[in-house]
Amino acid sequence: MKANLFKHIELLLKTNSRYLSEDDKLLKAKIYEDAMRMDKQLIKILISDDLVKDVFFINVDGVLVFDKHKFAKFIDSKEFLENSYTSYANKIGLTSGDEFISRSSAVVLDFPFKDCYLGGGQLKTIKKDKRSSLMN
C-alpha cells in the first residue's frame, strides 16, 4: 500500500508544472517548501485526490485540516523520489523527536552567564579577576 502511495503522489504532483524540473523530475525541495508554507495550489492538488485526502488530512467537525508534518515526513523519506537531487536527502543533524532542530523555530542555543563577561586565557601570574558585570 505504501509503495503505491509513493507512486500515486508522485503522479499526482507531476500534474503541476511548478513541481517539475526542466527534465520532468519532481523538485522535492520545492514540494517540501510549499507544504511548510501551506501553499494553496499544493493543498488543492492534494485535497482533490481521495486517497491522499484520507492519509494527509484530518476531519475536524466537518473541516479538513492538512497535516503538513506528516506530509513532510512522507516526502523526506528515502522511498519517495530515491534519486532526487535535494539538500534534504540523507541529512545528518540534531533531532528532537522525529524532526530536525534546524526545521524548528523553537530552538535556542543557551549559554550560562549571559549577563556578564568571563575573562579567559589568563596566566597564573596574572591576578584572576572575578566576573565583570556588563549588564549592571
Coordinates of N, CA and C in Angstrom, one line a residue:
M1 N 0.8 -1.2 0.0 CA 0.0 0.0 0.0 C 0.9 1.3 0.0
K2 N 1.9 1.3 0.9 CA 2.7 2.5 1.0 C 3.5 2.7 -0.3
A3 N 4.0 1.7 -0.9 CA 4.7 1.8 -2.2 C 3.8 2.4 -3.2
N4 N 2.6 2.0 -3.2 CA 1.6 2.5 -4.2 C 1.3 4.0 -3.9
L5 N 1.3 4.4 -2.6 CA 1.1 5.7 -2.2 C 2.2 6.6 -2.7
F6 N 3.4 6.2 -2.6 CA 4.6 7.0 -3.1 C 4.4 7.3 -4.6
K7 N 4.1 6.2 -5.4 CA 3.9 6.4 -6.8 C 2.7 7.2 -7.1
H8 N 1.6 7.0 -6.4 CA 0.4 7.7 -6.6 C 0.6 9.3 -6.4
I9 N 1.3 9.6 -5.3 CA 1.5 11.0 -5.0 C 2.5 11.6 -6.0
E10 N 3.5 10.8 -6.4 CA 4.4 11.3 -7.5 C 3.7 11.7 -8.8
L11 N 2.8 10.8 -9.2 CA 2.0 11.0 -10.4 C 1.1 12.3 -10.2
L12 N 0.5 12.4 -9.0 CA -0.4 13.5 -8.7 C 0.4 14.8 -8.8
L13 N 1.5 14.9 -8.2 CA 2.3 16.1 -8.2 C 2.9 16.5 -9.6
K14 N 3.1 15.5 -10.4 CA 3.6 15.8 -11.8 C 2.5 16.5 -12.6
T15 N 1.3 16.6 -12.2 CA 0.3 17.3 -12.9 C 0.5 18.8 -12.9
N16 N 1.3 19.3 -11.9 CA 1.5 20.7 -11.8 C 3.0 21.0 -12.2
S17 N 3.1 21.8 -13.2 CA 4.5 22.1 -13.8 C 5.4 22.8 -12.8
R18 N 4.9 23.5 -11.8 CA 5.8 24.2 -10.9 C 6.6 23.2 -10.0
Y19 N 6.2 22.0 -10.0 CA 7.0 21.0 -9.2 C 7.9 20.1 -10.1
L20 N 8.0 20.5 -11.4 CA 8.8 19.7 -12.3 C 10.1 20.5 -12.7
S21 N 11.2 19.8 -12.8 CA 12.4 20.4 -13.3 C 12.4 20.4 -14.8
E22 N 13.4 20.9 -15.4 CA 13.5 21.0 -16.9 C 13.4 19.6 -17.5
D23 N 14.0 18.6 -16.8 CA 14.0 17.3 -17.4 C 12.8 16.4 -16.8
D24 N 11.7 17.1 -16.4 CA 10.5 16.5 -15.9 C 10.7 15.6 -14.7
K25 N 11.5 16.0 -13.8 CA 11.7 15.3 -12.5 C 11.1 16.2 -11.4
L26 N 10.5 15.5 -10.4 CA 9.9 16.3 -9.3 C 10.9 17.0 -8.5
L27 N 10.6 18.2 -8.1 CA 11.5 19.0 -7.3 C 11.1 18.9 -5.8
K28 N 11.8 18.0 -5.1 CA 11.4 17.6 -3.8 C 11.5 18.8 -2.8
A29 N 12.6 19.6 -3.0 CA 12.7 20.7 -2.1 C 11.6 21.7 -2.2
K30 N 11.1 21.9 -3.5 CA 10.0 22.9 -3.7 C 8.7 22.3 -3.1
I31 N 8.5 21.0 -3.2 CA 7.3 20.4 -2.7 C 7.3 20.6 -1.1
Y32 N 8.5 20.3 -0.5 CA 8.6 20.5 0.9 C 8.4 21.9 1.3
E33 N 9.0 22.8 0.6 CA 8.8 24.3 1.0 C 7.3 24.7 0.9
D34 N 6.7 24.3 -0.2 CA 5.3 24.6 -0.3 C 4.4 24.0 0.7
A35 N 4.7 22.8 1.1 CA 4.0 22.1 2.2 C 4.1 22.8 3.5
M36 N 5.3 23.3 3.8 CA 5.5 24.0 5.1 C 4.9 25.4 5.1
R37 N 4.8 26.0 3.9 CA 4.1 27.3 3.8 C 2.6 27.1 3.6
M38 N 2.1 25.9 3.5 CA 0.7 25.6 3.3 C 0.2 26.3 2.1
D39 N 0.9 26.1 1.0 CA 0.6 26.7 -0.3 C -0.7 26.3 -0.8
K40 N -1.6 27.2 -1.3 CA -2.9 26.9 -1.7 C -3.0 25.9 -2.9
Q41 N -2.1 26.1 -3.8 CA -2.1 25.3 -5.0 C -1.7 23.8 -4.6
L42 N -0.8 23.6 -3.8 CA -0.4 22.3 -3.3 C -1.5 21.7 -2.6
I43 N -2.2 22.4 -1.7 CA -3.3 21.9 -0.9 C -4.4 21.5 -1.8
K44 N -4.7 22.3 -2.9 CA -5.8 21.9 -3.8 C -5.5 20.7 -4.6
I45 N -4.2 20.5 -5.0 CA -3.8 19.3 -5.7 C -4.0 18.1 -4.7
L46 N -3.5 18.2 -3.5 CA -3.6 17.0 -2.6 C -5.0 16.7 -2.2
I47 N -5.8 17.7 -1.9 CA -7.2 17.5 -1.5 C -8.1 17.0 -2.6
S48 N -7.7 17.2 -3.8 CA -8.5 16.7 -4.9 C -8.5 15.2 -5.1
D49 N -7.6 14.5 -4.4 CA -7.5 13.1 -4.6 C -8.0 12.4 -3.3
D50 N -8.9 11.5 -3.4 CA -9.5 10.9 -2.2 C -8.5 10.1 -1.3
L51 N -7.6 9.3 -2.0 CA -6.6 8.5 -1.2 C -5.7 9.5 -0.4
V52 N -5.2 10.5 -1.1 CA -4.3 11.5 -0.4 C -5.0 12.2 0.7
K53 N -6.3 12.5 0.4 CA -7.1 13.2 1.4 C -7.3 12.4 2.7
D54 N -7.5 11.1 2.5 CA -7.6 10.2 3.6 C -6.4 10.1 4.5
V55 N -5.2 10.1 3.8 CA -3.9 9.9 4.5 C -3.4 11.2 5.2
F56 N -3.5 12.3 4.5 CA -2.8 13.6 5.0 C -3.8 14.7 5.5
F57 N -5.0 14.4 5.5 CA -6.0 15.4 6.0 C -6.8 14.8 7.2
I58 N -7.1 15.6 8.2 CA -7.9 15.2 9.3 C -9.2 16.0 9.3
N59 N -10.3 15.3 9.5 CA -11.6 15.9 9.5 C -11.9 16.4 11.0
V60 N -12.0 17.7 11.2 CA -12.3 18.2 12.5 C -13.6 19.0 12.4
D61 N -14.7 18.4 12.8 CA -16.0 19.0 12.8 C -16.4 19.5 11.4
G62 N -16.1 18.7 10.4 CA -16.5 19.0 9.0 C -15.5 19.8 8.3
V63 N -14.4 20.2 8.9 CA -13.3 21.0 8.3 C -12.1 20.1 8.1
L64 N -11.6 20.1 6.9 CA -10.4 19.3 6.6 C -9.1 20.1 7.0
V65 N -8.3 19.5 7.8 CA -7.0 20.1 8.2 C -5.9 19.3 7.7
F66 N -5.0 20.0 7.0 CA -3.8 19.4 6.4 C -2.7 19.1 7.4
D67 N -2.3 17.9 7.5 CA -1.2 17.5 8.4 C 0.1 17.7 7.7
K68 N 0.7 18.9 7.7 CA 1.9 19.2 7.0 C 3.1 18.5 7.5
H69 N 3.1 18.2 8.8 CA 4.3 17.5 9.3 C 4.3 16.0 8.9
K70 N 3.1 15.4 8.8 CA 3.0 14.0 8.3 C 3.4 14.0 6.8
F71 N 3.0 15.0 6.1 CA 3.3 15.0 4.6 C 4.8 15.3 4.4
A72 N 5.4 16.2 5.2 CA 6.8 16.5 5.1 C 7.6 15.2 5.5
K73 N 7.2 14.5 6.5 CA 8.0 13.3 6.9 C 7.8 12.3 5.7
F74 N 6.7 12.2 5.1 CA 6.5 11.3 4.0 C 7.4 11.6 2.8
I75 N 7.4 12.9 2.4 CA 8.3 13.3 1.2 C 9.8 13.3 1.6
D76 N 10.1 13.4 2.9 CA 11.5 13.3 3.3 C 12.0 11.9 3.3
S77 N 11.1 10.9 3.3 CA 11.6 9.5 3.4 C 12.3 9.2 2.2
K78 N 13.3 8.2 2.3 CA 14.1 7.8 1.2 C 13.4 7.2 0.1
E79 N 12.3 6.5 0.4 CA 11.5 5.8 -0.6 C 10.8 6.8 -1.6
F80 N 10.5 8.0 -1.2 CA 9.9 9.0 -2.1 C 11.0 9.7 -2.9
L81 N 11.0 9.5 -4.2 CA 12.0 10.1 -5.1 C 13.4 9.7 -4.7
E82 N 13.7 8.5 -4.7 CA 15.0 8.0 -4.2 C 16.2 8.7 -4.8
N83 N 16.2 9.0 -6.0 CA 17.4 9.6 -6.7 C 17.2 11.1 -6.8
S84 N 16.4 11.7 -6.0 CA 16.1 13.1 -6.1 C 17.4 13.9 -5.7
Y85 N 17.6 15.0 -6.4 CA 18.7 15.9 -6.0 C 18.2 17.0 -5.1
T86 N 18.4 16.8 -3.8 CA 17.8 17.7 -2.8 C 18.7 17.8 -1.6
S87 N 18.7 18.9 -0.9 CA 19.5 19.1 0.3 C 18.9 18.3 1.5
Y88 N 17.7 17.7 1.3 CA 17.1 17.0 2.4 C 17.4 15.5 2.5
A89 N 18.0 15.0 1.4 CA 18.2 13.5 1.4 C 19.3 13.1 2.3
N90 N 19.1 12.1 3.0 CA 20.1 11.5 3.9 C 20.8 12.6 4.8
K91 N 20.0 13.4 5.4 CA 20.5 14.5 6.2 C 21.0 14.0 7.5
I92 N 22.1 14.6 7.9 CA 22.7 14.3 9.2 C 22.5 15.5 10.1
G93 N 22.0 15.4 11.3 CA 21.9 16.5 12.2 C 21.3 16.2 13.5
L94 N 21.0 17.2 14.3 CA 20.4 17.0 15.6 C 18.9 17.0 15.4
T95 N 18.2 16.1 16.2 CA 16.8 16.0 16.1 C 16.2 16.1 17.5
S96 N 14.9 16.5 17.5 CA 14.1 16.5 18.7 C 12.9 15.7 18.3
G97 N 12.7 14.5 18.8 CA 11.6 13.7 18.4 C 12.0 13.2 17.0
D98 N 11.1 13.3 16.0 CA 11.3 12.9 14.7 C 11.7 14.1 13.8
E99 N 11.9 15.3 14.3 CA 12.1 16.5 13.5 C 13.5 17.0 13.7
F100 N 14.2 17.4 12.6 CA 15.5 18.1 12.8 C 15.3 19.4 13.4
I101 N 16.2 19.8 14.4 CA 16.0 21.0 15.1 C 16.3 22.2 14.1
S102 N 16.9 22.0 13.0 CA 17.1 23.1 12.1 C 15.8 23.5 11.4
R103 N 14.8 22.6 11.5 CA 13.5 22.9 10.9 C 12.5 23.4 11.9
S104 N 13.0 23.6 13.1 CA 12.1 24.1 14.2 C 12.4 25.5 14.5
S105 N 11.4 26.3 14.8 CA 11.7 27.7 15.2 C 11.8 27.8 16.7
A106 N 11.7 26.7 17.4 CA 11.7 26.7 18.9 C 13.0 26.2 19.4
V107 N 14.1 26.6 18.7 CA 15.4 26.2 19.1 C 16.2 27.4 19.7
V108 N 16.8 27.2 20.8 CA 17.6 28.3 21.4 C 18.9 27.7 21.8
L109 N 20.0 28.3 21.4 CA 21.3 28.0 21.9 C 21.6 28.8 23.1
D110 N 21.6 28.1 24.3 CA 21.6 28.8 25.6 C 22.9 28.7 26.2
F111 N 23.4 29.8 26.8 CA 24.7 29.8 27.5 C 24.5 30.4 28.9
P112 N 25.2 29.8 29.9 CA 25.1 30.4 31.2 C 25.9 31.8 31.2
F113 N 25.7 32.5 32.2 CA 26.5 33.8 32.4 C 26.2 34.8 31.2
K114 N 24.9 34.9 30.8 CA 24.6 35.8 29.7 C 24.7 37.3 30.1
D115 N 24.7 37.5 31.4 CA 24.7 38.9 31.9 C 26.1 39.4 32.4
C116 N 27.2 38.6 32.0 CA 28.5 39.0 32.5 C 29.5 38.6 31.4
Y117 N 30.7 39.1 31.7 CA 31.9 38.8 30.8 C 32.8 37.9 31.5
L118 N 33.2 36.8 30.9 CA 34.1 35.8 31.5 C 35.4 36.0 30.8
G119 N 36.4 36.4 31.6 CA 37.8 36.5 31.0 C 38.4 35.2 30.8
G120 N 39.1 35.0 29.8 CA 39.8 33.7 29.5 C 41.2 33.9 29.1
G121 N 41.9 32.8 29.1 CA 43.3 32.8 28.6 C 44.3 33.5 29.5
Q122 N 44.0 33.5 30.8 CA 44.9 34.2 31.8 C 46.0 33.3 32.2
L123 N 47.1 33.9 32.5 CA 48.2 33.1 33.0 C 48.1 33.1 34.5
K124 N 48.9 32.2 35.2 CA 48.8 32.1 36.6 C 49.4 33.3 37.3
T125 N 50.3 33.9 36.6 CA 51.0 35.1 37.2 C 50.1 36.3 37.2
I126 N 49.1 36.4 36.4 CA 48.1 37.5 36.3 C 47.0 37.3 37.3
K127 N 46.7 38.3 38.0 CA 45.7 38.2 39.1 C 44.4 37.9 38.4
K128 N 43.7 36.9 38.9 CA 42.4 36.5 38.3 C 41.3 37.3 38.8
D129 N 40.7 38.1 37.9 CA 39.6 38.9 38.3 C 38.3 38.1 38.4
K130 N 37.4 38.5 39.2 CA 36.1 37.9 39.2 C 35.3 38.4 38.0
R131 N 34.2 37.8 37.7 CA 33.4 38.1 36.6 C 33.1 39.6 36.6
S132 N 33.3 40.3 35.4 CA 32.9 41.7 35.3 C 31.5 41.8 34.8
S133 N 30.7 42.5 35.4 CA 29.3 42.6 35.0 C 29.2 43.6 33.9
L134 N 28.5 43.2 32.8 CA 28.2 44.0 31.7 C 26.9 44.7 31.8
M135 N 25.9 44.0 32.4 CA 24.6 44.5 32.5 C 24.3 45.4 33.7
N136 N 25.1 45.4 34.7 CA 24.8 46.2 35.9 C 25.7 47.4 36.0

